[in-house]
CSV table of C-alpha atoms and ligand atoms in Angstrom, one decimal:
chain,number,residue,atom,x,y,z
A,1,MET,CA,13.9,2.1,19.5
A,2,ARG,CA,16.2,4.5,17.1
A,3,CYS,CA,15.6,6.2,13.8
A,4,ILE,CA,17.0,4.6,11.1
A,5,ARG,CA,18.4,8.1,9.5
A,6,CYS,CA,19.8,9.8,12.4
A,7,LYS,CA,19.7,7.2,15.5
A,8,ALA,CA,17.7,9.5,17.7
A,9,PRO,CA,14.7,8.0,19.7
A,10,ALA,CA,12.2,7.2,17.4
A,11,ASN,CA,8.4,8.4,17.5
A,12,VAL,CA,7.2,6.2,14.4
A,13,GLU,CA,7.5,3.1,13.5
A,14,VAL,CA,6.9,1.5,10.1
A,15,ARG,CA,6.8,-2.4,10.7
A,16,ARG,CA,6.2,-3.4,7.2
A,17,HIS,CA,9.4,-1.7,6.1
A,18,ARG,CA,11.0,-2.8,9.4
A,19,SER,CA,11.9,1.1,9.9
A,20,ALA,CA,11.6,3.7,12.7
A,21,PHE,CA,12.0,7.6,12.3
A,22,CYS,CA,12.2,10.3,14.8
A,23,SER,CA,9.7,13.3,14.1
A,24,GLY,CA,12.6,15.2,12.2
A,25,CYS,CA,13.0,12.5,9.5
A,26,TYR,CA,9.6,11.1,9.5
A,27,PRO,CA,8.1,13.8,7.0
A,28,GLY,CA,11.1,13.3,4.6
A,29,TRP,CA,10.6,9.4,4.5
A,30,PHE,CA,7.0,10.1,3.8
A,31,ARG,CA,7.5,12.4,1.0
A,32,ASN,CA,10.0,10.3,-0.6
A,33,GLN,CA,7.2,7.4,-0.5
A,34,VAL,CA,4.9,9.9,-2.6
A,35,GLN,CA,7.7,10.9,-4.9
A,36,ARG,CA,8.7,7.2,-5.6
A,37,ALA,CA,4.6,6.5,-6.4
A,38,ILE,CA,4.6,9.5,-8.6
A,39,GLU,CA,7.9,8.7,-10.7
A,40,SER,CA,7.7,4.7,-10.9
A,41,GLU,CA,3.7,5.1,-12.1
A,42,GLY,CA,4.6,8.0,-14.3
A,43,MET,CA,1.6,10.0,-12.6
A,44,PHE,CA,2.5,13.4,-13.5
A,45,GLY,CA,5.6,15.8,-13.8
A,46,ARG,CA,6.6,19.1,-12.5
A,47,ASP,CA,4.8,21.0,-15.3
A,48,ASP,CA,1.5,19.3,-14.7
A,49,LYS,CA,-1.6,21.2,-13.1
A,50,VAL,CA,-2.7,19.0,-10.2
A,51,LEU,CA,-6.4,18.7,-8.8
A,52,VAL,CA,-6.3,17.6,-5.6
A,53,ALA,CA,-9.7,16.0,-4.2
A,54,ILE,CA,-10.1,17.3,-0.7
A,55,SER,CA,-12.5,16.0,1.9
A,56,GLY,CA,-11.0,17.7,5.0
A,57,GLY,CA,-9.6,14.1,6.6
A,58,LYS,CA,-5.9,13.4,7.0
A,59,ASP,CA,-5.2,11.7,3.8
A,60,SER,CA,-6.3,14.4,1.4
A,61,LEU,CA,-4.8,17.1,3.3
A,62,ALA,CA,-1.6,15.1,3.6
A,63,LEU,CA,-1.2,14.5,0.1
A,64,TRP,CA,-2.1,18.3,-0.7
A,65,HIS,CA,0.9,19.3,1.8
A,66,ALA,CA,3.1,16.7,0.9
A,67,LEU,CA,2.5,17.7,-3.1
A,68,LEU,CA,3.2,21.0,-2.1
A,69,GLN,CA,6.4,20.3,0.1
A,70,LEU,CA,7.6,18.2,-3.3
A,71,GLY,CA,7.3,21.5,-5.2
A,72,TYR,CA,4.5,20.3,-7.3
A,73,GLN,CA,1.4,22.8,-8.6
A,74,ALA,CA,-1.5,21.4,-6.7
A,75,ASP,CA,-4.9,23.0,-6.1
A,76,GLY,CA,-7.5,21.4,-4.1
A,77,MET,CA,-11.2,20.9,-4.6
A,78,TYR,CA,-14.2,20.3,-2.4
A,79,ILE,CA,-17.7,19.1,-2.9
A,80,ARG,CA,-20.3,20.5,-0.7
A,81,LEU,CA,-22.3,17.0,-0.1
A,82,GLY,CA,-24.5,18.5,2.5
A,83,ILE,CA,-24.2,15.6,4.9
A,84,GLY,CA,-25.2,17.5,8.3
A,85,ASN,CA,-22.6,18.5,10.6
A,86,TYR,CA,-19.8,16.2,8.9
A,87,SER,CA,-20.0,18.4,5.8
A,88,GLN,CA,-19.7,21.8,8.0
A,89,HIS,CA,-16.7,20.5,9.8
A,90,SER,CA,-14.9,19.1,6.5
A,91,GLN,CA,-15.6,22.1,4.4
A,92,SER,CA,-14.2,24.4,7.6
A,93,ALA,CA,-11.0,22.2,7.8
A,94,SER,CA,-10.4,22.2,4.0
A,95,GLU,CA,-11.0,26.2,3.9
A,96,ARG,CA,-8.7,26.8,6.7
A,97,PHE,CA,-5.7,24.7,5.3
A,98,ALA,CA,-6.2,26.4,1.9
A,99,ALA,CA,-6.2,29.9,3.8
A,100,LYS,CA,-3.4,29.0,6.0
A,101,HIS,CA,-1.3,28.0,3.0
A,102,GLY,CA,-2.5,30.6,0.6
A,103,LEU,CA,-3.8,28.1,-1.8
A,104,ALA,CA,-6.9,27.9,-4.2
A,105,LEU,CA,-9.6,25.7,-3.2
A,106,HIS,CA,-12.4,25.2,-5.9
A,107,GLN,CA,-15.8,24.4,-4.5
A,108,VAL,CA,-19.0,22.7,-6.0
A,109,ASP,CA,-22.3,23.1,-3.6
A,110,LEU,CA,-24.3,20.4,-4.6
A,111,LYS,CA,-27.7,21.9,-2.8
A,112,GLU,CA,-26.9,25.3,-4.3
A,113,GLU,CA,-26.0,24.4,-7.7
A,114,TYR,CA,-27.9,21.0,-8.4
A,115,GLY,CA,-30.6,21.2,-5.9
A,116,PHE,CA,-29.8,18.0,-4.0
A,117,VAL,CA,-28.0,16.9,-1.2
A,118,VAL,CA,-26.0,13.3,-0.7
A,119,PRO,CA,-28.4,11.7,1.9
A,120,GLN,CA,-31.2,12.3,-0.5
A,121,LEU,CA,-29.8,9.7,-2.7
A,122,ARG,CA,-29.9,6.7,-0.3
A,123,ASN,CA,-30.2,3.2,-1.8
A,124,GLN,CA,-33.5,1.9,-1.0
A,125,ARG,CA,-32.0,-1.5,-0.3
A,126,GLU,CA,-28.8,-0.8,1.3
A,127,GLY,CA,-29.9,2.4,3.0
A,128,LYS,CA,-26.7,4.1,2.2
A,129,PRO,CA,-26.2,6.7,-0.4
A,130,CYS,CA,-22.4,5.6,-0.8
A,131,ALA,CA,-22.7,4.2,-4.7
A,132,ALA,CA,-24.5,7.5,-5.6
A,133,CYS,CA,-22.2,9.5,-3.7
A,134,GLY,CA,-19.1,8.2,-5.4
A,135,THR,CA,-20.8,8.7,-8.7
A,136,VAL,CA,-21.4,12.3,-7.6
A,137,LYS,CA,-17.5,12.7,-6.8
A,138,ARG,CA,-16.1,11.1,-9.8
A,139,TYR,CA,-18.4,13.4,-12.0
A,140,HIS,CA,-17.4,16.9,-10.2
A,141,PHE,CA,-13.9,16.2,-9.6
A,142,ASN,CA,-13.5,15.1,-13.3
A,143,LYS,CA,-15.6,18.0,-14.8
A,144,VAL,CA,-14.0,20.8,-13.0
A,145,ALA,CA,-10.5,19.2,-13.8
A,146,VAL,CA,-11.4,19.5,-17.5
A,147,ASP,CA,-13.1,22.7,-17.4
A,148,LEU,CA,-10.5,24.1,-15.5
A,149,GLY,CA,-7.4,22.8,-17.4
A,150,TYR,CA,-6.1,20.9,-14.9
A,151,ASP,CA,-4.0,17.7,-16.3
A,152,VAL,CA,-4.7,15.3,-13.5
A,153,VAL,CA,-7.2,14.6,-10.5
A,154,ALA,CA,-5.1,13.1,-7.2
A,155,THR,CA,-7.1,11.3,-4.8
A,156,GLY,CA,-5.9,10.5,-1.1
A,157,HIS,CA,-6.6,7.0,-1.3
A,158,ASN,CA,-4.1,5.0,0.8
A,159,LEU,CA,-2.7,1.3,1.1
A,160,ASP,CA,-5.4,0.3,3.4
A,161,ASP,CA,-8.2,1.7,1.4
A,162,GLU,CA,-6.6,-0.1,-1.9
A,163,ALA,CA,-6.0,-3.3,-0.4
A,164,ALA,CA,-9.8,-3.3,1.1
A,165,THR,CA,-11.0,-2.5,-2.3
A,166,LEU,CA,-9.1,-5.2,-3.9
A,167,PHE,CA,-10.0,-7.8,-1.1
A,168,GLY,CA,-13.8,-6.8,-1.9
A,169,ASN,CA,-13.4,-7.3,-5.5
A,170,VAL,CA,-11.5,-10.6,-5.2
A,171,ILE,CA,-14.2,-11.9,-2.8
A,172,HIS,CA,-17.1,-10.9,-5.3
A,173,TRP,CA,-15.0,-11.8,-8.5
A,174,GLN,CA,-15.3,-8.6,-10.0
A,175,THR,CA,-13.3,-9.0,-12.7
A,176,ASP,CA,-14.2,-5.7,-14.5
A,177,PHE,CA,-13.2,-3.6,-11.3
A,178,LEU,CA,-10.2,-5.8,-10.8
A,179,GLY,CA,-8.6,-5.0,-14.4
A,180,ARG,CA,-9.3,-1.4,-14.0
A,181,GLN,CA,-8.1,-1.2,-10.3
A,182,GLY,CA,-4.7,0.7,-10.0
A,183,PRO,CA,-3.0,3.9,-8.6
A,184,VAL,CA,-3.2,5.5,-12.3
A,185,LEU,CA,-6.4,5.4,-14.5
A,186,ALA,CA,-5.6,7.1,-17.8
A,187,SER,CA,-7.4,9.4,-19.7
A,188,THR,CA,-9.1,7.8,-22.8
A,189,HIS,CA,-10.9,10.9,-23.9
A,190,PRO,CA,-10.3,14.6,-24.1
A,191,LYS,CA,-13.1,15.2,-21.4
A,192,LEU,CA,-11.7,12.6,-18.9
A,193,ALA,CA,-8.7,13.5,-16.8
A,194,ARG,CA,-6.2,11.3,-15.6
A,195,LYS,CA,-6.8,9.9,-12.1
A,196,VAL,CA,-4.0,9.3,-9.6
A,197,LYS,CA,-3.3,8.0,-6.2
A,198,PRO,CA,-0.1,9.0,-4.7
A,199,LEU,CA,-0.5,7.6,-1.4
A,200,PHE,CA,-1.0,4.2,-2.5
A,201,ARG,CA,2.1,2.9,-0.6
A,202,LEU,CA,1.3,4.5,2.6
A,203,ALA,CA,-0.9,2.9,5.2
A,204,GLU,CA,-3.6,4.9,6.9
A,205,ARG,CA,-1.4,5.2,10.1
A,206,ASP,CA,1.5,6.7,8.1
A,207,THR,CA,-0.5,9.3,6.8
A,208,ALA,CA,-2.0,10.0,10.4
A,209,ALA,CA,1.6,9.9,11.7
A,210,TYR,CA,2.7,12.7,9.1
A,211,ALA,CA,-0.5,14.8,9.5
A,212,VAL,CA,0.3,15.2,13.2
A,213,ILE,CA,4.2,15.8,12.9
A,214,GLU,CA,3.3,18.5,10.3
A,215,ARG,CA,0.8,19.7,12.4
A,216,ILE,CA,-2.0,19.5,9.7
A,217,ASP,CA,-5.5,20.7,11.3
A,218,TYR,CA,-7.8,17.8,9.8
A,219,ILE,CA,-11.1,16.5,10.7
A,220,LEU,CA,-11.2,13.2,12.9
A,221,GLU,CA,-14.7,12.7,12.5
A,222,GLU,CA,-15.9,9.9,9.8
A,223,CYS,CA,-18.8,10.3,7.6
A,224,PRO,CA,-22.1,9.0,9.4
A,225,MET,CA,-22.8,7.2,6.3
A,226,ALA,CA,-19.8,5.1,6.3
A,227,VAL,CA,-21.0,3.2,9.5
A,228,GLY,CA,-21.4,-0.6,9.0
A,229,ALA,CA,-19.7,-0.3,5.5
A,230,LYS,CA,-18.3,-3.5,4.1
A,231,SER,CA,-15.1,-1.8,3.0
A,232,LEU,CA,-14.7,-1.1,6.9
A,233,GLU,CA,-15.0,-4.7,7.6
A,234,TYR,CA,-12.6,-5.7,5.0
A,235,LYS,CA,-10.1,-3.1,6.5
A,236,ASP,CA,-10.3,-4.9,9.9
A,237,LEU,CA,-9.9,-8.2,8.5
A,238,LEU,CA,-6.6,-7.1,6.7
A,239,ASN,CA,-5.5,-5.2,9.8
A,240,ALA,CA,-6.0,-7.9,11.8
A,241,LEU,CA,-3.8,-10.1,9.6
A,242,GLU,CA,-1.2,-7.3,9.2
A,243,GLU,CA,-0.8,-7.4,13.0
A,244,ARG,CA,0.4,-11.0,12.7
A,245,GLN,CA,2.0,-10.8,9.2
A,246,PRO,CA,3.5,-7.4,8.9
A,247,GLY,CA,3.7,-6.2,5.3
A,248,LEU,CA,0.8,-8.5,4.1
A,249,LYS,CA,-1.5,-5.7,2.9
A,250,GLN,CA,1.4,-4.3,0.9
A,251,ARG,CA,2.4,-7.7,-0.6
A,252,PHE,CA,-1.3,-8.5,-1.3
A,253,LEU,CA,-1.6,-5.0,-3.5
A,254,VAL,CA,1.7,-4.7,-5.2
A,255,GLY,CA,1.5,-8.4,-6.0
A,256,PHE,CA,-1.6,-7.8,-7.7
A,257,LEU,CA,-0.6,-4.7,-9.5
A,258,ARG,CA,2.5,-6.5,-11.0
A,259,GLY,CA,1.0,-9.6,-12.0
A,260,GLY,CA,-2.9,-10.2,-11.5
A,261,ARG,CA,-3.9,-7.0,-13.0
A,262,LYS,CA,-1.9,-7.2,-16.1
A,263,ALA,CA,-3.4,-10.6,-16.8
A,264,LEU,CA,-6.6,-9.3,-16.5
A,265,ALA,CA,-6.3,-6.0,-18.0
A,266,GLY,CA,-5.2,-7.5,-21.4
A,267,ARG,CA,-8.3,-9.5,-21.6
A,268,GLN,CA,-10.7,-6.7,-21.6
A,269,GLU,CA,-11.9,-4.8,-24.3
A,270,PRO,CA,-11.5,-1.3,-23.8
A,271,ALA,CA,-14.6,0.6,-23.4
A,272,LEU,CA,-16.0,3.1,-25.9
A,273,ILE,CA,-16.4,6.7,-24.7
A,274,ARG,CA,-18.7,9.1,-26.0
A,275,GLU,CA,-20.4,12.2,-24.6
A,276,CYS,CA,-23.6,12.0,-22.4
A,277,ARG,CA,-26.6,13.3,-24.4
A,278,GLU,CA,-28.0,15.2,-21.4
A,279,CYS,CA,-24.8,17.1,-20.0
A,280,GLY,CA,-22.2,16.3,-22.5
A,281,GLN,CA,-19.8,14.6,-20.3
A,282,PRO,CA,-17.9,11.5,-20.8
A,283,THR,CA,-19.8,8.3,-20.4
A,284,THR,CA,-19.8,4.4,-22.1
A,285,GLY,CA,-23.7,4.8,-22.2
A,286,GLU,CA,-26.1,7.3,-23.9
A,287,VAL,CA,-26.6,9.0,-20.7
A,288,CYS,CA,-24.1,9.3,-18.1
A,289,SER,CA,-24.7,7.7,-14.7
A,290,TYR,CA,-24.9,11.0,-13.1
A,291,CYS,CA,-27.6,12.2,-15.1
A,292,ARG,CA,-29.3,8.9,-14.8
A,293,MET,CA,-29.2,9.0,-11.0
A,294,ARG,CA,-30.7,12.6,-11.2
A,295,GLN,CA,-33.4,11.5,-13.2
A,296,ARG,CA,-34.2,8.7,-10.9
A,297,LYS,CA,-34.4,11.2,-8.1
A,298,ARG,CA,-36.5,13.7,-9.8
A,299,ARG,CA,-38.9,10.6,-11.0
A,300,GLN,CA,-39.3,9.6,-7.2
A,301,VAL,CA,-40.2,13.2,-6.0
A,302,GLU,CA,-42.6,13.2,-9.0
A,303,SER,CA,-44.5,10.2,-7.8
A,304,ARG,CA,-44.4,11.2,-4.4
A,305,MET,CA,-46.2,14.6,-5.0
A,306,ALA,CA,-48.5,12.6,-7.2
A,307,ALA,CA,-49.2,10.1,-4.6
A,308,ARG,CA,-49.7,13.1,-2.1
A,309,GLY,CA,-52.2,15.1,-4.5
A,310,SER,CA,-54.2,12.0,-5.2
B,1,LIG,S1,-18.4,10.3,2.0
B,1,LIG,FE1,-20.0,9.6,0.7
B,1,LIG,FE2,-18.1,8.2,1.8
B,1,LIG,FE3,-20.1,9.4,3.3
B,1,LIG,S2,-21.8,9.0,1.6
B,1,LIG,FE4,-20.6,7.3,1.6
B,1,LIG,S3,-19.1,7.7,-0.2
B,1,LIG,S4,-19.1,7.4,3.6
B,1,LIG,S5,-16.1,8.0,1.4
B,2,LIG,ZN1,-24.7,13.4,-18.0
């Protein structure tokens, strides 16, 4: 196998593009894909300030690295979720990356600033805190971006993530979610930052290859709460199909973005956004989901204390 650019022996194969690259040419191809995604979806421009959601894993650090190499103004943001060793390791990897490249990394510490950690938010039925963790991340990434004057929040969601989410939404016919799924979530309120996913054209293994070649020091460890998640089962299924039909994941996602999503989006009323009665952040209800989640948590703690006292 030879590099399609310089004909040297290839190190990375991208089967869905019927391409292969040597380690000298591969990073340029990867960054071209990121640039194409940014331009074709109108994600942001050279003058925009980008806030990258950092987890310490390969996707978010590769995204931050690629954006800087492409000449964009990109700072990072990390949320200390309080998930034991995983959080400690991911925080260190994020801080090491920022220090090595002399970059700004904003941080929110849930325990210190808000008095809770993500494992306390376990859903009684599923035994997992992932839905609440998603609410926490969306809330704080948006709040920091708006408070500090960033134009856009960029996340490291890749082709595998997006295809698995699409698969899950189709399986359960979540038409509301389907209508909103895409690489760009526009801002519909002054307190809502635009959200973008510049890696949506790149598979997980493409990002891993980029991180290795560019010597990005990321954590291999996955969040322990992810074990048994449905999204991982969907990824396994799609990967098994991709093995036999290279390009299937991309065709599934791109086909949906070009056709299906538009049909659905046109049928949905745009949600009315107002400010949360408790915290002033944007929401579709009276009280935002973050404040409701914290109120639920407070009530649980109070009733536990009352039960102990009785
Ligand atoms: S960090 Fe949070 Fe993920 Fe861990 S608790 Fe679940 S959602 S698995 S991306
Ligand atoms: Zn609120």
